Amino acid sequence: MQMRKLIVTLTAVFVFILTATAQDRTITGTVTGDNGKPIEGVSVTTPNGKQGTQTDKDGKYSLVISSSVKTIIFSSVNFESQTKAVGKTDVLNVSMKTLDSKLTEVVVVGYGTQQKKAVTGSISKVDAKEFAQLVTPSIDKQLQGRAAGVDVVNAGGLVNTPAKIRIRGYNTISLGASPLIIVDGIAITTGNLALTTNSNAIGDINPADIETIDVLKDGSALAIYGSRGANGVILITTKKGNKNRTTITYDGTFGFSSAASRFSVLDAQQFVAIGNEKFTNAGQAGPARMDAAGTNTNWQENVFVNSAFVQGHTLSMSGGTNKSTYYFSLNYSDNQGVVRTNHNRSYRIRANLEQEANKYIKFGNNITVSRQEDKDQNNGSNALSGAVVSALRALPNVGIYNSATPTGYNITGNALGIGANLRTIDDNYTNIAFVLDKNKFYSDKFRILDNAFIELSPVKGLKVTALLGVDYYTDNSFLGYDPRHGDGFSSNGRANNGQQNILSTTVQTYFNYNKSFRKHTIYATGGYELQQATTRFYSATEPISLICSS
């Protein structure tokens, strides 16, 4: 009896396992386009999103489904989604139709989106994929030539200088010609904000996090922003997650930058010959001399960096369920400038979350936290110790260093040492190597860009959105002038510490109504926006006897 019970029990368990296994099926097939070619990366999911897969490079897929699943959904970017009945077959091939991108392309407009075919204003759309693989500290430098009517000038060769963007000309009544920058619906603070170094506020946004850029150019397109949009509006939309699909991506970029060309100047022997020419013609001894070592200094070699290394790394994860989506990213960027003291280092974190509570309510939050470190110099073209101008006017027949001086540099007061020359060098012709080594310009900036929203859809075609945005920026800067030579000589040195905080808050409530019937479409937008900005600033400056010593 005991043996018979054991056999019956094992048989029952075996039958149960067979029954459970029989409830699942494997569906295979191939997905092709309307041209007959296989499509890679098509999302193949069940309606509840619990089972899913993607097609391979040959368009093939294999999906295990339960017996309760009656249909399978096929979706991919640029193709019409299809829902196919499973039936009794285990092989399901699908041919997907290509979307007409010109008719279905969506552009971002003021406080909403519209299909491109319905937009009457002048709007240029820039796909971020065009510059996603370029090594750049900020996206403003990459807009040149990518949108008609947008003039972008990279002012100087410094990595942390904001580009000058002009959309609606250079003449304004507000003394400013820069466009309004909107990120995920919120106007952000832009420009050169740091106290001591060059700094690019738009660099707080990781270029790899950007999905699209829309540029509003004419009056009808940007009228909804009023006088703020008088110089044009740039709408930046960051990436969101995809439902029922998890993607982990690493983007790494490496590169080198150098000055496109250098100035052609005289070498030491040419300088001596030409410098003495007028004296020789007058029968006088020339003051310019070559020293015993035959010194021939190329000052540009000391200022510029050959093949300055730049790198950027972004690790991102995106995905979601039927009701929610997410996008997270971590970024590190390091850019060495072509002037050896110029440097930018950035750390950025982004998180975009959206959740559908039900078919009537959706809410979410988009946040980025960033830190930028900038190092620089007094590089103005008219500056006493501007790096480039000083390298051009320094004499080639004198050296950079002189072990006989207290500093170890070839300096006499606030002038470059004369070397073997018989005539002193004019005051304020500084030794740029000393200035770059001893003067310090540093800025450390921290920023939070955050906006939270809730979207209500009470009836078909109507969406009501409430949004709260925060833009918090803080900058700690230091400037140090060595008193022994250069910019700090006349003031006995200078040390400056400064800090500024900028807090901008935005509250928006608006609605979008979009209704199509027959051959007509009604699109209406209305609402209000309240924006407030508070700036706090302090700076302390003291002359000191010696700063930034060796």
Coordinates of C-alpha atoms in Angstrom, one line a residue:
M1 CA 0.0 0.0 0.0
Q2 CA 2.8 2.4 0.9
M3 CA 4.5 1.7 -2.5
R4 CA 1.2 2.3 -4.3
K5 CA 0.7 5.6 -2.6
L6 CA 4.1 6.8 -3.5
I7 CA 3.6 5.9 -7.2
V8 CA 0.3 7.7 -7.2
T9 CA 1.8 10.8 -5.6
L10 CA 4.7 10.9 -8.1
T11 CA 2.3 10.4 -11.0
A12 CA 0.2 13.3 -9.8
V13 CA 3.2 15.6 -9.5
F14 CA 4.4 14.6 -12.9
V15 CA 1.0 15.3 -14.5
F16 CA 0.9 18.7 -12.7
I17 CA 4.2 19.7 -14.1
L18 CA 3.2 18.6 -17.6
T19 CA 0.0 20.6 -17.3
A20 CA 1.8 23.7 -16.1
T21 CA 4.3 23.5 -18.9
A22 CA 1.7 23.1 -21.5
Q23 CA 0.1 26.4 -20.5
D24 CA 3.1 28.3 -22.0
R25 CA 3.8 28.7 -25.8
T26 CA 6.8 30.0 -27.7
I27 CA 5.9 32.3 -30.6
T28 CA 8.6 33.0 -33.2
G29 CA 8.7 35.0 -36.4
T30 CA 10.3 37.7 -38.5
V31 CA 9.5 41.4 -38.7
T32 CA 10.1 43.2 -41.9
G33 CA 9.5 46.7 -43.3
D34 CA 7.3 47.5 -46.2
N35 CA 10.4 47.2 -48.4
G36 CA 10.8 43.5 -47.3
K37 CA 14.0 44.1 -45.3
P38 CA 14.2 42.9 -41.7
I39 CA 13.9 45.4 -38.9
E40 CA 16.2 45.3 -35.9
G41 CA 15.1 46.4 -32.4
V42 CA 11.3 46.1 -32.8
S43 CA 9.7 45.8 -29.4
V44 CA 7.5 42.6 -29.2
T45 CA 5.3 42.6 -26.1
T46 CA 2.1 41.2 -24.6
P47 CA -0.7 43.6 -23.9
N48 CA 0.0 43.5 -20.1
G49 CA 3.8 44.1 -20.7
K50 CA 4.8 41.1 -18.6
Q51 CA 6.4 39.3 -21.5
G52 CA 8.5 41.1 -24.0
T53 CA 11.6 40.8 -26.3
Q54 CA 13.2 42.6 -29.3
T55 CA 14.0 41.5 -32.8
D56 CA 17.6 40.8 -33.7
K57 CA 19.6 42.1 -36.7
D58 CA 17.8 39.6 -38.9
G59 CA 14.4 40.8 -37.7
K60 CA 13.8 37.5 -35.9
Y61 CA 12.3 37.2 -32.4
S62 CA 11.2 34.5 -30.0
L63 CA 8.6 35.2 -27.3
V64 CA 7.3 32.8 -24.6
I65 CA 3.7 33.6 -23.7
S66 CA 1.0 32.1 -21.5
S67 CA -2.1 30.5 -22.9
S68 CA -4.2 33.5 -21.7
V69 CA -2.4 35.9 -24.2
K70 CA -4.5 36.4 -27.3
T71 CA -2.6 39.2 -29.0
I72 CA 1.0 40.5 -29.4
I73 CA 2.0 44.2 -29.9
F74 CA 4.8 45.1 -32.4
S75 CA 6.2 48.7 -32.1
S76 CA 9.2 50.6 -33.2
V77 CA 10.3 54.2 -33.9
N78 CA 9.4 55.4 -37.4
F79 CA 6.9 52.5 -37.9
E80 CA 3.2 52.1 -37.3
S81 CA 2.5 49.9 -34.2
Q82 CA 0.6 46.8 -34.9
T83 CA -1.4 44.4 -32.8
K84 CA -1.6 40.8 -34.1
A85 CA -3.8 38.0 -32.9
V86 CA -1.9 34.9 -32.0
G87 CA -4.5 32.2 -32.8
K88 CA -3.2 28.6 -32.8
T89 CA -0.1 29.3 -34.9
D90 CA 3.4 29.3 -33.3
V91 CA 4.9 31.3 -36.2
L92 CA 3.8 34.9 -36.6
N93 CA 5.5 37.1 -39.3
V94 CA 4.8 40.8 -39.4
S95 CA 5.3 43.5 -42.1
M96 CA 5.4 47.0 -40.6
K97 CA 4.5 50.2 -42.4
T98 CA 6.8 53.2 -42.3
L99 CA 5.4 56.3 -40.8
D100 CA 5.3 59.5 -43.0
S101 CA 7.7 61.5 -40.8
K102 CA 7.0 64.8 -42.5
L103 CA 3.3 64.5 -41.5
T104 CA 3.6 62.9 -38.1
E105 CA 6.8 64.7 -36.8
V106 CA 6.0 66.5 -33.6
V107 CA 7.7 69.8 -32.7
V108 CA 7.7 71.5 -29.3
V109 CA 6.0 74.9 -29.2
G110 CA 5.3 77.3 -26.4
Y111 CA 3.6 75.3 -23.5
G112 CA 2.9 72.1 -25.6
T113 CA 3.6 70.2 -28.8
Q114 CA 2.0 70.1 -32.2
Q115 CA 2.4 68.1 -35.4
K116 CA 4.7 69.9 -37.7
K117 CA 2.2 70.0 -40.5
A118 CA -0.1 72.1 -38.2
V119 CA 2.5 74.7 -37.3
T120 CA 2.4 78.0 -39.1
G121 CA 5.3 79.8 -37.4
S122 CA 8.9 79.5 -38.2
I123 CA 10.4 76.7 -36.2
S124 CA 13.6 74.7 -36.8
K125 CA 14.0 71.3 -35.2
V126 CA 17.5 70.0 -34.4
D127 CA 18.1 66.3 -33.7
A128 CA 20.5 65.9 -30.8
K129 CA 21.9 62.7 -32.5
E130 CA 23.7 65.0 -35.0
F131 CA 26.2 66.1 -32.3
A132 CA 25.7 63.4 -29.6
Q133 CA 29.2 61.8 -30.4
L134 CA 31.0 65.1 -30.6
V135 CA 33.3 66.2 -27.8
T136 CA 31.8 69.4 -26.5
P137 CA 31.3 70.8 -23.0
S138 CA 27.9 72.4 -23.9
I139 CA 25.3 72.2 -26.7
D140 CA 25.3 75.9 -27.6
K141 CA 28.6 75.5 -29.4
Q142 CA 27.2 72.8 -31.6
L143 CA 24.2 74.7 -33.0
Q144 CA 26.1 76.5 -35.7
G145 CA 24.9 75.4 -39.1
R146 CA 22.2 73.0 -37.8
A147 CA 19.3 75.4 -37.9
A148 CA 18.5 77.9 -40.6
G149 CA 18.6 81.5 -39.4
V150 CA 20.5 80.8 -36.2
D151 CA 23.8 82.5 -36.0
V152 CA 26.3 81.0 -33.5
V153 CA 29.7 82.5 -32.8
N154 CA 32.2 80.8 -30.5
A155 CA 33.8 83.8 -28.8
G156 CA 37.5 82.9 -28.4
G157 CA 39.0 79.4 -28.0
L158 CA 38.3 78.9 -24.3
V159 CA 36.4 75.8 -23.4
N160 CA 34.2 77.5 -20.8
T161 CA 33.2 80.6 -22.8
P162 CA 29.5 80.7 -23.8
A163 CA 28.7 80.9 -27.5
K164 CA 27.0 84.0 -28.8
I165 CA 23.6 82.9 -30.2
R166 CA 21.6 85.3 -32.4
I167 CA 18.3 84.4 -33.9
R168 CA 16.5 87.7 -34.5
G169 CA 19.4 90.0 -35.2
Y170 CA 21.8 92.0 -33.0
N171 CA 19.8 95.2 -32.3
T172 CA 17.5 95.1 -29.3
I173 CA 15.8 97.6 -27.0
S174 CA 16.7 95.6 -23.9
L175 CA 20.5 95.7 -24.4
G176 CA 20.5 91.9 -24.7
A177 CA 20.4 89.9 -27.9
S178 CA 20.6 86.3 -26.5
P179 CA 17.6 84.0 -26.9
L180 CA 15.4 82.6 -24.1
I181 CA 16.4 79.1 -23.2
I182 CA 13.6 76.7 -22.1
V183 CA 14.5 73.2 -20.7
D184 CA 11.6 70.8 -20.3
G185 CA 9.2 73.8 -20.1
I186 CA 11.1 75.9 -17.6
A187 CA 13.1 79.1 -18.5
I188 CA 16.6 78.7 -17.1
T189 CA 19.4 81.2 -16.2
T190 CA 22.1 81.4 -18.9
G191 CA 25.2 83.3 -19.7
N192 CA 28.7 83.9 -18.3
L193 CA 27.8 83.8 -14.6
A194 CA 31.0 83.0 -12.7
L195 CA 32.7 85.9 -10.8
T196 CA 36.3 85.3 -11.8
T197 CA 36.5 82.8 -14.7
N198 CA 34.7 82.3 -17.9
S199 CA 31.7 80.1 -17.2
N200 CA 28.9 78.7 -19.3
A201 CA 25.6 78.2 -17.5
I202 CA 24.1 76.1 -20.2
G203 CA 27.0 73.6 -19.8
D204 CA 25.1 72.3 -16.7
I205 CA 23.0 70.3 -19.1
N206 CA 24.7 67.1 -20.4
P207 CA 24.5 67.1 -24.2
A208 CA 23.9 63.3 -24.1
D209 CA 20.7 63.8 -22.1
I210 CA 19.1 66.0 -24.8
E211 CA 16.4 64.4 -27.1
T212 CA 15.5 67.4 -29.3
I213 CA 16.1 71.1 -29.7
D214 CA 13.4 73.3 -31.3
V215 CA 14.2 76.9 -32.2
L216 CA 11.3 79.4 -32.4
K217 CA 12.3 82.2 -34.8
D218 CA 9.5 84.4 -36.0
G219 CA 6.9 86.5 -34.2
S220 CA 4.0 84.1 -34.5
A221 CA 6.0 81.2 -33.1
L222 CA 7.4 82.9 -30.0
A223 CA 4.6 85.4 -29.3
I224 CA 3.3 83.4 -26.4
Y225 CA 6.5 84.2 -24.5
G226 CA 5.9 87.9 -24.8
S227 CA 8.9 90.3 -24.5
R228 CA 11.1 87.5 -23.0
G229 CA 11.1 85.8 -26.4
A230 CA 11.9 88.9 -28.4
N231 CA 15.4 87.5 -29.3
G232 CA 14.1 84.1 -30.1
V233 CA 13.4 81.0 -28.0
I234 CA 15.3 77.7 -27.8
L235 CA 13.3 74.8 -26.5
I236 CA 15.3 71.9 -25.1
T237 CA 13.6 68.5 -24.4
T238 CA 15.5 65.9 -22.4
K239 CA 15.3 62.2 -22.9
K240 CA 12.5 60.0 -21.4
G241 CA 12.2 56.3 -20.8
N242 CA 10.5 53.8 -23.1
K243 CA 7.6 51.7 -21.8
N244 CA 8.1 48.0 -21.4
R245 CA 11.8 48.1 -22.4
T246 CA 14.9 48.6 -20.3
T247 CA 18.0 50.0 -22.0
I248 CA 21.5 50.6 -20.5
T249 CA 23.8 52.7 -22.5
Y250 CA 27.4 53.9 -22.1
D251 CA 28.7 56.8 -24.3
G252 CA 32.4 57.5 -24.2
T253 CA 34.1 60.2 -26.2
F254 CA 37.7 61.1 -26.4
G255 CA 39.5 63.7 -28.4
F256 CA 42.3 66.3 -28.7
S257 CA 42.1 69.9 -29.5
S258 CA 44.7 72.4 -30.7
A259 CA 44.8 75.9 -32.0
A260 CA 43.8 75.8 -35.7
S261 CA 46.8 78.0 -36.5
R262 CA 49.4 80.1 -34.7
F263 CA 50.8 83.5 -35.4
S264 CA 53.8 83.8 -37.6
V265 CA 56.4 85.8 -35.6
L266 CA 60.1 86.5 -35.9
D267 CA 62.6 84.1 -34.4
A268 CA 65.5 85.5 -32.3
Q269 CA 68.0 86.1 -35.1
Q270 CA 65.4 87.7 -37.4
F271 CA 64.3 90.0 -34.5
V272 CA 67.9 91.1 -33.8
A273 CA 68.5 91.8 -37.4
I274 CA 65.4 93.9 -37.9
G275 CA 65.5 95.5 -34.5
N276 CA 69.0 96.8 -35.2
E277 CA 68.4 97.8 -38.8
K278 CA 67.5 101.4 -38.2
F279 CA 70.4 101.9 -35.8
T280 CA 72.8 100.4 -38.3
N281 CA 71.5 102.6 -41.0
A282 CA 72.1 105.6 -38.7
G283 CA 75.7 104.5 -38.0
Q284 CA 74.9 103.5 -34.4
A285 CA 75.3 100.3 -32.5
G286 CA 72.1 98.2 -32.3
P287 CA 70.7 97.4 -28.8
A288 CA 69.4 94.0 -29.7
R289 CA 71.8 91.2 -29.0
M290 CA 72.0 87.4 -29.1
D291 CA 73.3 85.9 -25.8
A292 CA 76.0 83.3 -25.7
A293 CA 73.5 80.5 -25.5
G294 CA 71.8 81.6 -28.7
T295 CA 68.4 81.8 -26.9
N296 CA 65.5 81.5 -29.2
T297 CA 62.3 81.5 -27.2
N298 CA 59.0 80.6 -28.8
W299 CA 56.6 82.1 -26.3
Q300 CA 53.5 80.6 -28.0
E301 CA 54.9 77.1 -27.1
N302 CA 54.7 78.1 -23.5
V303 CA 51.1 79.4 -23.7
F304 CA 49.4 77.0 -26.0
V305 CA 48.9 73.2 -25.5
N306 CA 49.5 70.9 -28.3
S307 CA 46.7 68.2 -28.5
A308 CA 44.8 69.2 -25.4
F309 CA 43.0 66.1 -24.1
V310 CA 39.2 66.1 -23.8
Q311 CA 36.9 63.3 -22.7
G312 CA 33.3 62.7 -21.8
H313 CA 31.6 59.7 -20.2
T314 CA 27.8 59.1 -19.8
L315 CA 26.2 56.0 -18.3
S316 CA 22.4 56.0 -18.7
M317 CA 19.5 53.6 -17.9
S318 CA 16.0 54.1 -19.3
G319 CA 12.9 52.0 -19.3
G320 CA 9.4 51.7 -17.8
T321 CA 6.2 49.7 -17.5
N322 CA 2.8 50.2 -19.0
K323 CA 2.1 53.0 -16.5
S324 CA 5.5 54.6 -15.9
T325 CA 8.8 55.6 -17.5
Y326 CA 12.2 56.5 -16.2
Y327 CA 15.5 57.9 -17.4
F328 CA 18.7 58.1 -15.3
S329 CA 22.2 59.2 -16.3
L330 CA 25.6 59.9 -14.8
N331 CA 28.1 62.1 -16.6
Y332 CA 31.7 63.1 -16.3
S333 CA 33.4 65.6 -18.7
D334 CA 36.9 66.9 -18.7
N335 CA 38.1 69.5 -21.2
Q336 CA 41.6 70.9 -21.3
G337 CA 41.7 74.2 -23.2
V338 CA 44.3 75.2 -25.8
V339 CA 45.7 77.8 -23.4
R340 CA 47.4 75.8 -20.7
T341 CA 45.7 77.4 -17.7
N342 CA 42.2 77.0 -19.2
H343 CA 40.3 74.0 -18.0
N344 CA 36.7 72.8 -17.4
R345 CA 35.6 69.7 -15.5
S346 CA 31.9 68.8 -15.1
Y347 CA 29.9 66.3 -13.1
R348 CA 26.2 65.8 -14.0
I349 CA 23.3 63.6 -12.7
R350 CA 19.9 63.5 -14.3
A351 CA 16.6 61.7 -13.4
N352 CA 13.4 62.0 -15.4
L353 CA 10.3 60.1 -14.0
E354 CA 6.7 59.9 -15.3
Q355 CA 3.8 58.0 -13.8
E356 CA 0.3 57.5 -15.0
A357 CA -2.0 57.1 -12.1
N358 CA -4.9 56.3 -14.4
K359 CA -6.2 57.4 -17.8
Y360 CA -7.0 60.9 -16.4
I361 CA -3.9 61.7 -14.3
K362 CA -0.2 61.7 -15.1
F363 CA 2.6 63.2 -13.0
G364 CA 6.3 63.4 -13.0
N365 CA 9.6 65.1 -12.1
N366 CA 12.7 66.1 -14.1
I367 CA 15.8 66.9 -12.2
T368 CA 19.5 67.5 -13.0
V369 CA 22.2 68.2 -10.4
S370 CA 25.5 69.4 -11.7
R371 CA 28.9 70.7 -10.6
Q372 CA 31.4 72.6 -12.8
E373 CA 35.0 73.5 -12.1
D374 CA 36.6 76.2 -14.2
K375 CA 40.2 77.4 -14.3
D376 CA 41.2 80.3 -16.4
Q377 CA 43.4 83.4 -16.7
N378 CA 43.1 87.1 -17.5
N379 CA 42.8 86.4 -21.2
G380 CA 41.2 89.6 -22.4
S381 CA 42.7 90.9 -25.6
N382 CA 43.5 94.3 -24.0
A383 CA 44.6 92.8 -20.6
L384 CA 48.0 93.6 -19.2
S385 CA 48.8 90.0 -19.0
G386 CA 46.5 88.4 -21.5
A387 CA 48.0 85.1 -22.5
V388 CA 47.9 85.4 -26.3
V389 CA 48.8 89.0 -26.6
S390 CA 51.7 88.6 -24.1
A391 CA 53.0 85.7 -26.1
L392 CA 53.1 87.7 -29.3
R393 CA 54.9 90.8 -27.9
A394 CA 57.5 89.0 -25.7
L395 CA 61.0 89.2 -27.2
P396 CA 62.3 86.0 -28.7
N397 CA 65.9 86.6 -27.8
V398 CA 65.4 86.4 -24.1
G399 CA 64.7 83.4 -21.9
I400 CA 61.7 82.4 -19.7
Y401 CA 63.8 81.6 -16.6
N402 CA 66.7 83.2 -14.8
S403 CA 68.2 81.4 -11.9
A404 CA 69.9 84.6 -10.7
T405 CA 66.5 86.3 -9.8
P406 CA 64.6 85.5 -6.5
T407 CA 61.7 84.1 -8.4
G408 CA 63.7 82.0 -10.8
Y409 CA 62.0 83.7 -13.7
N410 CA 63.5 86.2 -16.2
I411 CA 61.8 89.3 -14.8
T412 CA 62.8 92.8 -13.7
G413 CA 60.1 94.5 -11.7
N414 CA 57.0 94.5 -13.9
A415 CA 59.0 94.0 -17.1
L416 CA 60.5 91.1 -18.9
G417 CA 64.2 90.7 -18.2
I418 CA 66.5 92.2 -20.9
G419 CA 68.9 89.2 -21.3
A420 CA 71.9 90.2 -23.5
N421 CA 70.1 93.3 -24.9
L422 CA 71.6 96.7 -24.2
R423 CA 68.2 98.4 -23.7
T424 CA 65.6 97.8 -21.0
I425 CA 62.3 96.4 -22.2
D426 CA 59.3 98.7 -21.9
D427 CA 57.4 98.3 -18.6
N428 CA 54.3 96.1 -18.7
Y429 CA 55.8 93.7 -21.2
T430 CA 55.3 90.9 -18.8
N431 CA 56.8 87.4 -18.6
I432 CA 53.6 85.5 -19.5
A433 CA 55.1 82.2 -18.2
F434 CA 55.3 83.7 -14.6
V435 CA 51.8 85.1 -14.9
L436 CA 50.3 81.8 -16.0
D437 CA 52.2 79.8 -13.3
K438 CA 51.5 82.2 -10.4
N439 CA 48.1 83.9 -10.9
K440 CA 45.1 81.9 -10.0
F441 CA 41.5 82.0 -11.4
Y442 CA 39.2 79.4 -10.1
S443 CA 35.4 78.9 -10.0
D444 CA 33.4 76.1 -8.4
K445 CA 29.7 76.0 -9.3
F446 CA 26.8 73.9 -8.1
R447 CA 23.4 73.8 -9.7
I448 CA 20.0 72.2 -9.4
L449 CA 17.4 72.3 -12.2
D450 CA 14.2 70.7 -11.1
N451 CA 10.6 70.7 -12.2
A452 CA 7.6 68.7 -11.1
F453 CA 4.3 68.5 -12.9
I454 CA 0.9 67.0 -12.9
E455 CA -1.2 66.6 -16.0
L456 CA -5.0 66.1 -16.0
S457 CA -7.0 64.8 -19.0
P458 CA -10.6 65.2 -18.0
V459 CA -12.0 64.8 -21.5
K460 CA -10.6 63.7 -24.8
G461 CA -8.4 66.3 -26.4
L462 CA -8.0 68.5 -23.3
K463 CA -5.0 68.5 -21.0
V464 CA -4.5 70.7 -18.0
T465 CA -1.0 71.0 -16.6
A466 CA 0.4 72.4 -13.4
L467 CA 4.1 72.8 -13.1
L468 CA 6.6 74.0 -10.4
G469 CA 10.2 74.6 -11.4
V470 CA 13.3 75.5 -9.4
D471 CA 16.6 76.7 -10.8
Y472 CA 19.3 77.1 -8.1
Y473 CA 22.8 78.2 -8.9
T474 CA 25.7 78.9 -6.5
D475 CA 29.2 79.9 -7.4
N476 CA 32.4 80.1 -5.2
S477 CA 35.2 81.9 -7.0
F478 CA 38.8 82.8 -6.2
L479 CA 41.2 85.2 -7.9
G480 CA 44.8 85.6 -6.9
Y481 CA 47.3 88.1 -8.4
D482 CA 51.0 87.6 -7.4
P483 CA 52.4 91.0 -6.3
R484 CA 55.9 90.4 -7.7
H485 CA 55.0 90.7 -11.4
G486 CA 52.1 91.1 -13.8
D487 CA 48.6 92.2 -13.0
G488 CA 49.2 92.3 -9.3
F489 CA 52.4 94.3 -9.3
S490 CA 51.0 97.8 -9.0
S491 CA 48.5 96.9 -6.3
N492 CA 50.9 94.8 -4.2
G493 CA 49.0 91.7 -5.1
R494 CA 45.3 90.9 -4.8
A495 CA 43.2 88.1 -3.3
N496 CA 39.5 88.0 -4.0
N497 CA 36.9 85.5 -2.7
G498 CA 33.4 85.8 -4.0
Q499 CA 30.2 83.9 -3.7
Q500 CA 26.8 84.3 -5.4
N501 CA 23.5 82.5 -5.2
I502 CA 20.7 82.7 -7.8
L503 CA 17.3 81.2 -7.1
S504 CA 14.7 81.2 -9.7
T505 CA 11.2 79.7 -9.2
T506 CA 8.5 79.2 -11.8
V507 CA 4.8 78.3 -11.4
Q508 CA 2.8 77.4 -14.4
T509 CA -0.8 76.4 -14.9
Y510 CA -2.1 76.0 -18.5
F511 CA -4.3 73.9 -20.7
N512 CA -3.9 72.5 -24.2
Y513 CA -7.0 71.6 -26.3
N514 CA -6.4 69.7 -29.5
K515 CA -9.4 68.4 -31.5
S516 CA -9.6 67.2 -35.0
F517 CA -12.8 66.6 -37.0
R518 CA -13.1 65.9 -40.7
K519 CA -10.3 68.0 -42.3
H520 CA -10.1 70.6 -39.6
T521 CA -8.1 70.8 -36.4
I522 CA -8.6 73.1 -33.4
Y523 CA -5.6 73.8 -31.2
A524 CA -5.9 76.2 -28.2
T525 CA -3.6 77.0 -25.3
G526 CA -4.2 79.2 -22.3
G527 CA -2.9 79.7 -18.8
Y528 CA -0.5 81.8 -16.6
E529 CA 3.1 81.7 -15.5
L530 CA 4.7 83.3 -12.4
Q531 CA 8.5 83.6 -12.3
Q532 CA 10.6 85.0 -9.5
A533 CA 14.4 85.4 -9.2
T534 CA 16.5 86.2 -6.1
T535 CA 20.2 87.0 -6.3
R536 CA 22.6 87.2 -3.4
F537 CA 26.2 88.2 -3.8
Y538 CA 29.2 89.0 -1.7
S539 CA 32.9 89.6 -2.5
A540 CA 35.9 90.3 -0.4
T541 CA 39.2 91.7 -1.8
E542 CA 42.4 92.4 0.0
P543 CA 45.9 93.4 -1.2
I544 CA 48.6 91.1 0.2
S545 CA 52.3 91.1 0.2
L546 CA 52.7 87.6 -1.3
I547 CA 50.2 85.2 -2.8
C548 CA 50.3 82.0 -4.8
S549 CA 54.0 81.5 -4.0
S550 CA 55.9 78.6 -5.3

